[in-house]
CSV table of C-alpha atoms in Angstrom, one decimal:
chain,number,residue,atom,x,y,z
A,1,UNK,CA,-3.8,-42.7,15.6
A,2,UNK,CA,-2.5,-43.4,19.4
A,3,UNK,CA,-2.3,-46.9,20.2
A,4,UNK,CA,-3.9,-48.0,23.7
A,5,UNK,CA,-1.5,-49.3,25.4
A,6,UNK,CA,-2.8,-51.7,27.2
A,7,UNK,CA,-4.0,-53.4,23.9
A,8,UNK,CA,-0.6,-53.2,23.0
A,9,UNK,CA,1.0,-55.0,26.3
A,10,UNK,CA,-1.6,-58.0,26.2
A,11,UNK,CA,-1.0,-58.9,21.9
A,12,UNK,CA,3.0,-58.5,23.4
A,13,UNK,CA,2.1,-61.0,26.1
A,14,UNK,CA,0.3,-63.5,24.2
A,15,UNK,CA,3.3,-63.4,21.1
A,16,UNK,CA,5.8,-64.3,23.3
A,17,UNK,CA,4.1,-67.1,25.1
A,18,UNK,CA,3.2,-68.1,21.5
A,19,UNK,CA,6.7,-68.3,20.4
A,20,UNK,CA,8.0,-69.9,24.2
A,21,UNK,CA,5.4,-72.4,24.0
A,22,UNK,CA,6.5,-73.6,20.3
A,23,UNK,CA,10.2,-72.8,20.5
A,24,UNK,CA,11.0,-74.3,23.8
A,25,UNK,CA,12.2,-77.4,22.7
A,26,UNK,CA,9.3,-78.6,24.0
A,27,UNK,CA,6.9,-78.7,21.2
A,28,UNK,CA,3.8,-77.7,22.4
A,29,UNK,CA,4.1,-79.2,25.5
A,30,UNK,CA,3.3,-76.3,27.5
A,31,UNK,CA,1.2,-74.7,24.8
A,32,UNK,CA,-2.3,-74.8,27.0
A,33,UNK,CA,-0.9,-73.7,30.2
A,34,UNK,CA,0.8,-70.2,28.3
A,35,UNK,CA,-2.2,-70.0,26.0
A,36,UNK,CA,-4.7,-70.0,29.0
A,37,UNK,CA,-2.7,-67.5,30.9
A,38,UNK,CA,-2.5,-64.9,27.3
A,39,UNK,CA,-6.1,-65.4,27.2
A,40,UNK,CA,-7.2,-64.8,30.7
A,41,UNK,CA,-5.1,-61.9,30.9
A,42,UNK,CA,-6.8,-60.4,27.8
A,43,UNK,CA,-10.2,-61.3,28.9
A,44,UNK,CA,-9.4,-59.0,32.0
A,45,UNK,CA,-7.4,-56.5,30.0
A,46,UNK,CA,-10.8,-56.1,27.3
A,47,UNK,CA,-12.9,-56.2,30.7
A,48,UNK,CA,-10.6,-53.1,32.1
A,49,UNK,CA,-11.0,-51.0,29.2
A,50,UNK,CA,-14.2,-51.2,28.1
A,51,UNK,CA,-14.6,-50.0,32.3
A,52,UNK,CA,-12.1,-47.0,31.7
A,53,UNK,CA,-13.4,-46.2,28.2
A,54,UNK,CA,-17.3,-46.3,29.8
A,55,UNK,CA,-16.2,-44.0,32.5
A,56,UNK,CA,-14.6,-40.9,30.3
């Protein structure tokens, strides 16, 4: 099955702030601030395409 790849982009994006935020040396310190970011950019990624999926 063909991967969308914008699904695939966003779990990329939220992994590596995961690992960044807990191997930075700083545990955790920064851990809200990359985990806010992941998450609003996969709120707008679903938001994007459920709009391109609804328009085909």
């Amino acid at each position: 099955p063909s991967r969308d790849p914008d699904a695939l982009f966003l779990v990329s994006l939220f992994l590596f702030a995961f690992v960044a935020s807990n191997l930075s040396g700083e545990i955790g310190a920064d851990a809200l601030l990359w985990s806010s970011g992941a998450l609003a950019v996969g709120l707008y990624g679903a938001e994007r395409s459920a709009a391109v999926a609804s328009s085909r």
